[in-house]
PDB file of C-alpha atoms in Angstrom:
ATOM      1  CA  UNK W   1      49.375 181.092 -50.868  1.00 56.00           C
ATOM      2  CA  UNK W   2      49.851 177.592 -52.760  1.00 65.00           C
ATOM      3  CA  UNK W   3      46.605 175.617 -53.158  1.00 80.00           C
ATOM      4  CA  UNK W   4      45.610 171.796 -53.552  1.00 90.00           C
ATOM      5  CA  UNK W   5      42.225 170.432 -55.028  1.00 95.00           C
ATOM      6  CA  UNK W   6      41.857 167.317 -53.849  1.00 97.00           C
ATOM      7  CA  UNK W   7      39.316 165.032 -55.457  1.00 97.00           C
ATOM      8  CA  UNK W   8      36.537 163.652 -54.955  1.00 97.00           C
ATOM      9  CA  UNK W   9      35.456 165.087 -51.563  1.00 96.00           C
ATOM     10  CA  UNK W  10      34.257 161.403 -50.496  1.00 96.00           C
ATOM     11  CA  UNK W  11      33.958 158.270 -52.306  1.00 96.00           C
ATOM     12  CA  UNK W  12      31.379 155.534 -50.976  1.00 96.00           C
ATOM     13  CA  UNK W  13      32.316 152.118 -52.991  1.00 96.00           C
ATOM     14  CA  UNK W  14      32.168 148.463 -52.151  1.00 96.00           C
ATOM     15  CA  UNK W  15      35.031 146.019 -51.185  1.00 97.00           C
ATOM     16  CA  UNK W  16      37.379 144.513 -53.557  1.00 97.00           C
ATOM     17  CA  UNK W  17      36.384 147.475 -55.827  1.00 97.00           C
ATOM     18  CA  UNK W  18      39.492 149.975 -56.961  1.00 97.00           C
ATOM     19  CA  UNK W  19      39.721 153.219 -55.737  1.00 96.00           C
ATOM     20  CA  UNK W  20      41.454 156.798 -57.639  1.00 97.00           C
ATOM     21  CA  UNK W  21      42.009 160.204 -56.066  1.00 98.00           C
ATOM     22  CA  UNK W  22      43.719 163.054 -57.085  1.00 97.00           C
ATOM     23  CA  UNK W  23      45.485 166.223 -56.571  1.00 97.00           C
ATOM     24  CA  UNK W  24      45.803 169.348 -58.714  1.00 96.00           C
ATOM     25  CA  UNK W  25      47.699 172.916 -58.057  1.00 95.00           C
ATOM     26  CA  UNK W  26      48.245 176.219 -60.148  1.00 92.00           C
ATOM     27  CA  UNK W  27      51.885 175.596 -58.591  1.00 91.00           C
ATOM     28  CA  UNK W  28      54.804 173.276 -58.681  1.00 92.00           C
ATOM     29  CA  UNK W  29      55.677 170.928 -55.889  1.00 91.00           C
ATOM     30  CA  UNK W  30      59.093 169.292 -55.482  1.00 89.00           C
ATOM     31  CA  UNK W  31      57.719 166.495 -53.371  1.00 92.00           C
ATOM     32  CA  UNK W  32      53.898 164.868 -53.396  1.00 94.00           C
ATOM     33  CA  UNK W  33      53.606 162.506 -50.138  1.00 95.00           C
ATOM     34  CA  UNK W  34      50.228 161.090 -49.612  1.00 97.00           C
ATOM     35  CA  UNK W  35      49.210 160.304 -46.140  1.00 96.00           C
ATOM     36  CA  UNK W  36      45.989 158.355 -44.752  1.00 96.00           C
ATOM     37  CA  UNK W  37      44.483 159.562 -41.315  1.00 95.00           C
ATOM     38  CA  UNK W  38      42.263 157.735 -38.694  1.00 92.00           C
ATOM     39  CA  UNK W  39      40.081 159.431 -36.749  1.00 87.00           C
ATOM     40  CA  UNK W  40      41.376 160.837 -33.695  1.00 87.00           C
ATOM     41  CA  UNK W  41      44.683 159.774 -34.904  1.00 90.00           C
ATOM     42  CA  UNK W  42      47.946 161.829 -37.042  1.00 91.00           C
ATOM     43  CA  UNK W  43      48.878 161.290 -40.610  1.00 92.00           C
ATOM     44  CA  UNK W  44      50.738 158.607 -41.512  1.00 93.00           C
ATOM     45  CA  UNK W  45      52.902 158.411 -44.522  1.00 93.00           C
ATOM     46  CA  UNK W  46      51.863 156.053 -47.186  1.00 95.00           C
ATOM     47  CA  UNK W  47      53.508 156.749 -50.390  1.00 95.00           C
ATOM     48  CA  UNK W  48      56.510 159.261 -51.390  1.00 93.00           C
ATOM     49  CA  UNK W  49      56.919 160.730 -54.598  1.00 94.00           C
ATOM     50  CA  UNK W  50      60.134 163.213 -56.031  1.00 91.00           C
ATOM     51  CA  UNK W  51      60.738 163.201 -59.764  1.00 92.00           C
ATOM     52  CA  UNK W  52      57.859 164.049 -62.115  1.00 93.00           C
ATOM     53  CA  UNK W  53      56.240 161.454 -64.005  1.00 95.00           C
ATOM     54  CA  UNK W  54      57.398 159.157 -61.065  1.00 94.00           C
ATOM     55  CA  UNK W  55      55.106 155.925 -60.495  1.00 96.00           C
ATOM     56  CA  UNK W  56      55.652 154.000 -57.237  1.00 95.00           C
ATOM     57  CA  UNK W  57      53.919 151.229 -55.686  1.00 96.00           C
ATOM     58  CA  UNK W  58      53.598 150.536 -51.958  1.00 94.00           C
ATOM     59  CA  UNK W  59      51.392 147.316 -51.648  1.00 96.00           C
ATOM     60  CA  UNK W  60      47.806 147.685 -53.412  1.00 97.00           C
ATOM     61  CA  UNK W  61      48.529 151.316 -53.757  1.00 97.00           C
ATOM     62  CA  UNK W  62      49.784 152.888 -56.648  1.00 98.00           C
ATOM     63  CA  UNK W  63      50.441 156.776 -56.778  1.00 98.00           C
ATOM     64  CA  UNK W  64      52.357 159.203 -59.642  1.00 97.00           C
ATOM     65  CA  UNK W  65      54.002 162.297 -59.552  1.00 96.00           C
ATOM     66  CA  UNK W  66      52.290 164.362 -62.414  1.00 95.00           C
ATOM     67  CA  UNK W  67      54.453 165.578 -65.312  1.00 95.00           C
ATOM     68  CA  UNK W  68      53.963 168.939 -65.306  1.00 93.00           C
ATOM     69  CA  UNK W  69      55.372 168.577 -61.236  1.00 92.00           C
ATOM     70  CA  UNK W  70      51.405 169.934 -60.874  1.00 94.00           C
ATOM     71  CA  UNK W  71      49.634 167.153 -59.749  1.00 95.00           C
ATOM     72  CA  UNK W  72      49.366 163.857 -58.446  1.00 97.00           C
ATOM     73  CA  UNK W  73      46.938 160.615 -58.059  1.00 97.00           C
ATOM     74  CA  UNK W  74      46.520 157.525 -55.835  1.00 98.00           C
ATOM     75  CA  UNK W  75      45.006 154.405 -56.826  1.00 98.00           C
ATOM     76  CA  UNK W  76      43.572 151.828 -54.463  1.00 98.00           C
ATOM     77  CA  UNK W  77      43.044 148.231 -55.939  1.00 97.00           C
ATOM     78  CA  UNK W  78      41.261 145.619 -54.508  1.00 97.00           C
ATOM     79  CA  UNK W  79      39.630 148.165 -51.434  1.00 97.00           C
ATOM     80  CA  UNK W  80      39.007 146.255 -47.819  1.00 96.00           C
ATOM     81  CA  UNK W  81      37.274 147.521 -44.945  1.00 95.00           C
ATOM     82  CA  UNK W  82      40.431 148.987 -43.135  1.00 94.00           C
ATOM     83  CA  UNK W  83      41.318 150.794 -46.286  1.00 96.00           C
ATOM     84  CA  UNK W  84      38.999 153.115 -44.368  1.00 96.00           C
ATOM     85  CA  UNK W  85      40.407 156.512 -43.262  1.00 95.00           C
ATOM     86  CA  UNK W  86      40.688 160.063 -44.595  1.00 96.00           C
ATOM     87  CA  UNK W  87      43.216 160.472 -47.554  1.00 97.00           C
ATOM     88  CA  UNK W  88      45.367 163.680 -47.975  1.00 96.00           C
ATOM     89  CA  UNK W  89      47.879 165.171 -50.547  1.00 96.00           C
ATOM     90  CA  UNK W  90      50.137 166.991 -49.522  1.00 94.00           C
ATOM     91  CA  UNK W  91      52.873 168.915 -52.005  1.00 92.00           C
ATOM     92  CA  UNK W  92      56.265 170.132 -50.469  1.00 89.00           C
ATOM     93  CA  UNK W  93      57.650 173.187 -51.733  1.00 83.00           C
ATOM     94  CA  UNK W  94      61.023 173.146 -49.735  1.00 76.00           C
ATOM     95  CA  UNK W  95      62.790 172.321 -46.625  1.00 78.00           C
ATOM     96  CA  UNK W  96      59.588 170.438 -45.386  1.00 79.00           C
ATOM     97  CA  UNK W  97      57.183 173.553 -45.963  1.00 83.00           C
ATOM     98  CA  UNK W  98      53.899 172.463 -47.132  1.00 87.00           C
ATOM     99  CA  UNK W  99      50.416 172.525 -48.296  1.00 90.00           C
ATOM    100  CA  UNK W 100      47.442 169.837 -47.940  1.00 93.00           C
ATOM    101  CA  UNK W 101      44.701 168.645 -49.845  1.00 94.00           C
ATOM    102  CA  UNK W 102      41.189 168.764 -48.430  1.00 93.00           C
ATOM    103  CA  UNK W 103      41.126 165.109 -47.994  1.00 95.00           C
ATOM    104  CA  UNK W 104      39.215 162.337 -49.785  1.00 97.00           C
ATOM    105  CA  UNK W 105      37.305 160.414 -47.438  1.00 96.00           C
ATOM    106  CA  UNK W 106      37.064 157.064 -48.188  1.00 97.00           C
ATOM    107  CA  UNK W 107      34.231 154.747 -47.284  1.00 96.00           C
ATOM    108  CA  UNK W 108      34.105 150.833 -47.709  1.00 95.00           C
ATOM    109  CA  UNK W 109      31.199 148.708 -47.602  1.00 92.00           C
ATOM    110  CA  UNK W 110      31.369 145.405 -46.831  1.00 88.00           C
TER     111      UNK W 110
ATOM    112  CA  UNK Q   1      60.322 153.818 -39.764  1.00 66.00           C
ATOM    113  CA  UNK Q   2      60.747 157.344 -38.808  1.00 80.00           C
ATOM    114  CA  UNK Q   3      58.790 157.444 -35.545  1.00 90.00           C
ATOM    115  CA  UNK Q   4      57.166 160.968 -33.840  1.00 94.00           C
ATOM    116  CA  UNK Q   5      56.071 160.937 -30.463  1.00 95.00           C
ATOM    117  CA  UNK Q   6      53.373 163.642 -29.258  1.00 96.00           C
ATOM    118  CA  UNK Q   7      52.054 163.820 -25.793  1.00 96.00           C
ATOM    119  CA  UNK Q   8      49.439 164.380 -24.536  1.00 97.00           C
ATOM    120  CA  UNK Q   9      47.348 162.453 -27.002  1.00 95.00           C
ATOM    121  CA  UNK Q  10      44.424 164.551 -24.913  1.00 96.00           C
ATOM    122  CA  UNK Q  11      43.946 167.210 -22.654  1.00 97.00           C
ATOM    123  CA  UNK Q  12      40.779 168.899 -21.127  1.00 96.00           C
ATOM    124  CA  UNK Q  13      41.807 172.185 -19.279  1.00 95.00           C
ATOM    125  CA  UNK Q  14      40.178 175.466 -17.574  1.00 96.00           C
ATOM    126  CA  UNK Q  15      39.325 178.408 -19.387  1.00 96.00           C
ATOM    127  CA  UNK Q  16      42.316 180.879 -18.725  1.00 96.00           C
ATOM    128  CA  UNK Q  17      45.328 178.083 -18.454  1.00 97.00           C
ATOM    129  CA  UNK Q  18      48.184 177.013 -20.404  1.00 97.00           C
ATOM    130  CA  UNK Q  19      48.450 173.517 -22.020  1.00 97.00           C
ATOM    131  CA  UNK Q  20      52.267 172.797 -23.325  1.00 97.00           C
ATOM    132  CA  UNK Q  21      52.144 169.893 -26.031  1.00 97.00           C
ATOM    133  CA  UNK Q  22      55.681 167.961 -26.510  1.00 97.00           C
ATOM    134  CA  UNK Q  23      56.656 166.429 -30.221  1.00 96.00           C
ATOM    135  CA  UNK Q  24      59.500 164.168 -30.083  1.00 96.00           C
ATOM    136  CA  UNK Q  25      61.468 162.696 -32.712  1.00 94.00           C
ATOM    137  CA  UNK Q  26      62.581 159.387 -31.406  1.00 93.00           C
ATOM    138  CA  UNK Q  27      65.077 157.826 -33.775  1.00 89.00           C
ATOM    139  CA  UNK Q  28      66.180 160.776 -35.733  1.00 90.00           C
ATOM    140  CA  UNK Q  29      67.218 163.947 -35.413  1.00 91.00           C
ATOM    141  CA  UNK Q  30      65.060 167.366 -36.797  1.00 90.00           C
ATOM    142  CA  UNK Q  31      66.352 170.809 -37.195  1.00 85.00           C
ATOM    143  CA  UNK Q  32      62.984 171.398 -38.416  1.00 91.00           C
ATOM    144  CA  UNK Q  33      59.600 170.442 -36.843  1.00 94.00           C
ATOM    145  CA  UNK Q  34      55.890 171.453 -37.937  1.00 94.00           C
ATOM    146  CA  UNK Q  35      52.754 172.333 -35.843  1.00 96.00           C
ATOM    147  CA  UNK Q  36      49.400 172.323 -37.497  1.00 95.00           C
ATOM    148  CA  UNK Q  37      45.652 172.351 -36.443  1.00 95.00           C
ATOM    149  CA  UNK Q  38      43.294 170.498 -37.385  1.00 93.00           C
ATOM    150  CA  UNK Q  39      38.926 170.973 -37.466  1.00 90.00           C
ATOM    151  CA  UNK Q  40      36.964 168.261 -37.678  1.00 86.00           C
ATOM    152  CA  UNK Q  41      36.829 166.875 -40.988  1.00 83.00           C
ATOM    153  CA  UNK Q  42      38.951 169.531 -42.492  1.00 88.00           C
ATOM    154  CA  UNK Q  43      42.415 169.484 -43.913  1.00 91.00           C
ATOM    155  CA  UNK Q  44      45.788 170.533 -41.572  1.00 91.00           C
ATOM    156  CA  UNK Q  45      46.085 174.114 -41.424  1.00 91.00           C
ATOM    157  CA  UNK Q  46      50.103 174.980 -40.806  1.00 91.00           C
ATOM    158  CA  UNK Q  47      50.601 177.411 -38.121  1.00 94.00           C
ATOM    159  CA  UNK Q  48      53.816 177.402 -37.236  1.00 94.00           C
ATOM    160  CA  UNK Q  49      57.796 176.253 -38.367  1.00 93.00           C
ATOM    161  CA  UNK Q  50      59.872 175.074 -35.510  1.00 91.00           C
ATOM    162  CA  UNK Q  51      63.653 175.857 -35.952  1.00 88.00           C
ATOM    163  CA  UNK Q  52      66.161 174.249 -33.357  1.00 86.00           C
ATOM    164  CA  UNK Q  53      68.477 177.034 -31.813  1.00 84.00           C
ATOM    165  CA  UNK Q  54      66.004 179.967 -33.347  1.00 86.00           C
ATOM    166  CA  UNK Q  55      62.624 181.014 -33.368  1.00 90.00           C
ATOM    167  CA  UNK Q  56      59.507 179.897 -34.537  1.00 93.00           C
ATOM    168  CA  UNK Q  57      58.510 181.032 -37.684  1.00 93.00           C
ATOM    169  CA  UNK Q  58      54.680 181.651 -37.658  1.00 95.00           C
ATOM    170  CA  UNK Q  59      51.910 181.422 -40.326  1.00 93.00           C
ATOM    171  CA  UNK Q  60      49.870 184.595 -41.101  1.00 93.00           C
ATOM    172  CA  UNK Q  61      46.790 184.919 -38.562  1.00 93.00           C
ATOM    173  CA  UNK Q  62      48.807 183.128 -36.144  1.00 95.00           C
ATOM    174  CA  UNK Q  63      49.529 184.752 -32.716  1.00 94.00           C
ATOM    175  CA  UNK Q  64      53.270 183.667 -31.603  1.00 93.00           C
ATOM    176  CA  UNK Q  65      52.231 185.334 -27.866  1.00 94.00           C
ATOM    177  CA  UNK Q  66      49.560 183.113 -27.769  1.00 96.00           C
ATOM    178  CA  UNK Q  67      51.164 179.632 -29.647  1.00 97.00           C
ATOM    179  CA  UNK Q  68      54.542 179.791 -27.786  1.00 96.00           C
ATOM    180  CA  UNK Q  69      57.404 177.222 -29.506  1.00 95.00           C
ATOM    181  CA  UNK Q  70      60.086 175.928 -28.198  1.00 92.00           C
ATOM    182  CA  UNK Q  71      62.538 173.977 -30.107  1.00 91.00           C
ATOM    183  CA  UNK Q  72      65.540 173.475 -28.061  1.00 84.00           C
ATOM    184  CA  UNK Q  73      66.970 170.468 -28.876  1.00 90.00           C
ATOM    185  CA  UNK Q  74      67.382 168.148 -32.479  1.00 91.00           C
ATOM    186  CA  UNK Q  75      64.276 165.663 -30.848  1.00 93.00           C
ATOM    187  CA  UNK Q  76      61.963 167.998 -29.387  1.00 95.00           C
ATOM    188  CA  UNK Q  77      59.385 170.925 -30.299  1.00 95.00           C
ATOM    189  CA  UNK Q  78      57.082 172.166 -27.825  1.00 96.00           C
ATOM    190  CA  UNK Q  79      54.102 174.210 -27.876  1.00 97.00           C
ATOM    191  CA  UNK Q  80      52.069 175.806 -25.360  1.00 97.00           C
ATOM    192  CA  UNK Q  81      49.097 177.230 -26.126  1.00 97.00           C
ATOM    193  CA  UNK Q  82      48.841 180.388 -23.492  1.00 97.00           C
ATOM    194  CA  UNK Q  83      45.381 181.646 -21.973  1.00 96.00           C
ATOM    195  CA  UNK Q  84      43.645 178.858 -23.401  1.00 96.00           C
ATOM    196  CA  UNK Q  85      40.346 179.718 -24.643  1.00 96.00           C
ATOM    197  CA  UNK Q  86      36.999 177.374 -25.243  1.00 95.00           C
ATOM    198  CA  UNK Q  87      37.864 178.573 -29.142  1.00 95.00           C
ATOM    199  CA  UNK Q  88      41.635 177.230 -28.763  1.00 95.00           C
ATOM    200  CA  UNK Q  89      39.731 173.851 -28.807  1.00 95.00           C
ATOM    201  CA  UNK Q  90      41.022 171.703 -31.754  1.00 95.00           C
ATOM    202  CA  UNK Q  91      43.495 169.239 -32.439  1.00 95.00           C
ATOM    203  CA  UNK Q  92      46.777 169.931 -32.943  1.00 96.00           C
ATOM    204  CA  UNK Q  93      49.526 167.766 -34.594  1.00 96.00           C
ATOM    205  CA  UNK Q  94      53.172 167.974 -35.328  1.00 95.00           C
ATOM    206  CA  UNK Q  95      55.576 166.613 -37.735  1.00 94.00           C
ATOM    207  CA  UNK Q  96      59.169 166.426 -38.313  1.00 93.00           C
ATOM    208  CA  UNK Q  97      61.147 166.853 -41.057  1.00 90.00           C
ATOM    209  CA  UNK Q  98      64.792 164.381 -40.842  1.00 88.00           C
ATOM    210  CA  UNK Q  99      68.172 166.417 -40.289  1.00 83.00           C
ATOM    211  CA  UNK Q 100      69.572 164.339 -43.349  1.00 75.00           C
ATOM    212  CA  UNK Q 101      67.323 165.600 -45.656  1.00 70.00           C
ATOM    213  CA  UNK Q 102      67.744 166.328 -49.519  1.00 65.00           C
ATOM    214  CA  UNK Q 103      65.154 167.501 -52.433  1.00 59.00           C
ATOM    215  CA  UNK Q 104      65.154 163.814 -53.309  1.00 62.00           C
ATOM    216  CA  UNK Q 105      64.383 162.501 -50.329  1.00 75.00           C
ATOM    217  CA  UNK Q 106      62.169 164.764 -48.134  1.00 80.00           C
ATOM    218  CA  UNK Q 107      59.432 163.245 -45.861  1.00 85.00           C
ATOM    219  CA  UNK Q 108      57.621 164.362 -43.209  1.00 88.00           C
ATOM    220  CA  UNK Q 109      56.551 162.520 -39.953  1.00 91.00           C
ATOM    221  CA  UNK Q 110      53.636 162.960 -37.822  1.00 93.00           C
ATOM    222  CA  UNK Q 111      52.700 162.609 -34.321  1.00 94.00           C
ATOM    223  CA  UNK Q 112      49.440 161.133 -33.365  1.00 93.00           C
ATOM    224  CA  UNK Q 113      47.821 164.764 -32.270  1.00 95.00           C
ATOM    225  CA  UNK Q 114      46.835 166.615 -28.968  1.00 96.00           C
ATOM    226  CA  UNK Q 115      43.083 166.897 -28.695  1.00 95.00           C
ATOM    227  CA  UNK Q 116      42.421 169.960 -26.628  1.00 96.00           C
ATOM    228  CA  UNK Q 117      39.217 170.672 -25.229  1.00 96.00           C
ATOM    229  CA  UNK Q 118      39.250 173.637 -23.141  1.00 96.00           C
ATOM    230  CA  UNK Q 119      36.501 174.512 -20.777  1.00 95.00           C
TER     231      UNK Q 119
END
């Protein structure tokens, strides 16, 4: 089946520092939504991306829609404590069918 | 926003029971709903595609006898997990995908999960 590598694993920086993940697949996705999860808690949608080489902006985060339809990042600027949480990919393939990431989780000291 | 309702947010049960979990869609309508699991600190593993006014269509490894879906209306998905076992422990989220729906516009929608700890 389809695969995502997301990266890094975990990141461990300091507030007010920026913050980039990233998503890579051997296959094309027609959608890449990113999503940030508290514990104990579902997904929720933070950014939505549908045309390749698509850059959108919601707040201090920034995320693309790779060119080759492949991939995908999400920057953080400015990180603050509730910035907190566990960050997945995920690319849709087709009539909501799709595949996750691993997750980045993020930690921010203060 | 697109809100999903999922209840119960957690459930302990017996060894040997059956737990139903309900996923609502409470301001739009879904033909199409998602159920996933989740292990601590892993990714969502899809198990199963919820299809109003058919049935489920279920991820490989996935028993349908023993993750029962019901989808009988455009707000709600239900799913019962049979027999429950102490390995049937894990949390278990939905999402829904909007009836109005194109290519250029597709999102999904999560509920806030179902932890199940079974006995």
């Amino acid at each position: 089946g389809q695969q995502l590598n997301q990266s890094p694993q975990s990141m461990f920086i300091q507030e007010g520092e920026d913050v980039s993940m990233n998503c890579t697949s051997s296959s094309i996705f027609n959608t890449w939504l990113w999503y940030k999860q508290d514990p104990g808690e579902g997904p929720v949608l933070l950014i939505a991306l549908y045309k390749a080489g698509e850059l959108t902006s919601n707040g201090r985060l920034t995320a693309q829609f790779g060119i080759t339809r492949k991939d995908s990042f999400l920057n953080i600027s400015a990180s603050i404590p509730s910035d907190v949480g566990i960050y997945f990919c995920a690319g849709l393939s087709g009539r909501g069918k799709s595949t996750f990431g691993d997750g980045t989780t993020l930690t921010v000291k203060p | 926003g697109a809100v999903v309702s999922q209840h119960p947010s957690r459930v302990i049960c017996k060894s040997g029971t059956s737990v139903k979990i309900e996923c609502r869609s409470l301001d739009f309508q879904a033909t199409t709903m998602f159920w996933y699991r989740q292990f601590p600190k892993q990714s969502l593993m899809l198990m199963a595609t919820s299809n109003e006014g058919s049935k489920a269509t279920y991820e490989q490894g996935v028993e349908k006898d023993k993750f029962l879906i019901n989808h009988a209306s455009l707000t709600l998905s239900t799913l019962t997990v049979t027999s429950a076992h102490p390995e049937d422990s894990s949390f278990y989220i939905c999402s829904a995908l909007p009836m109005r729906v194109t290519e250029v516009n597709e999102k999904l929608f999560f509920g806030s999960g179902t932890q199940l700890s079974v006995l």
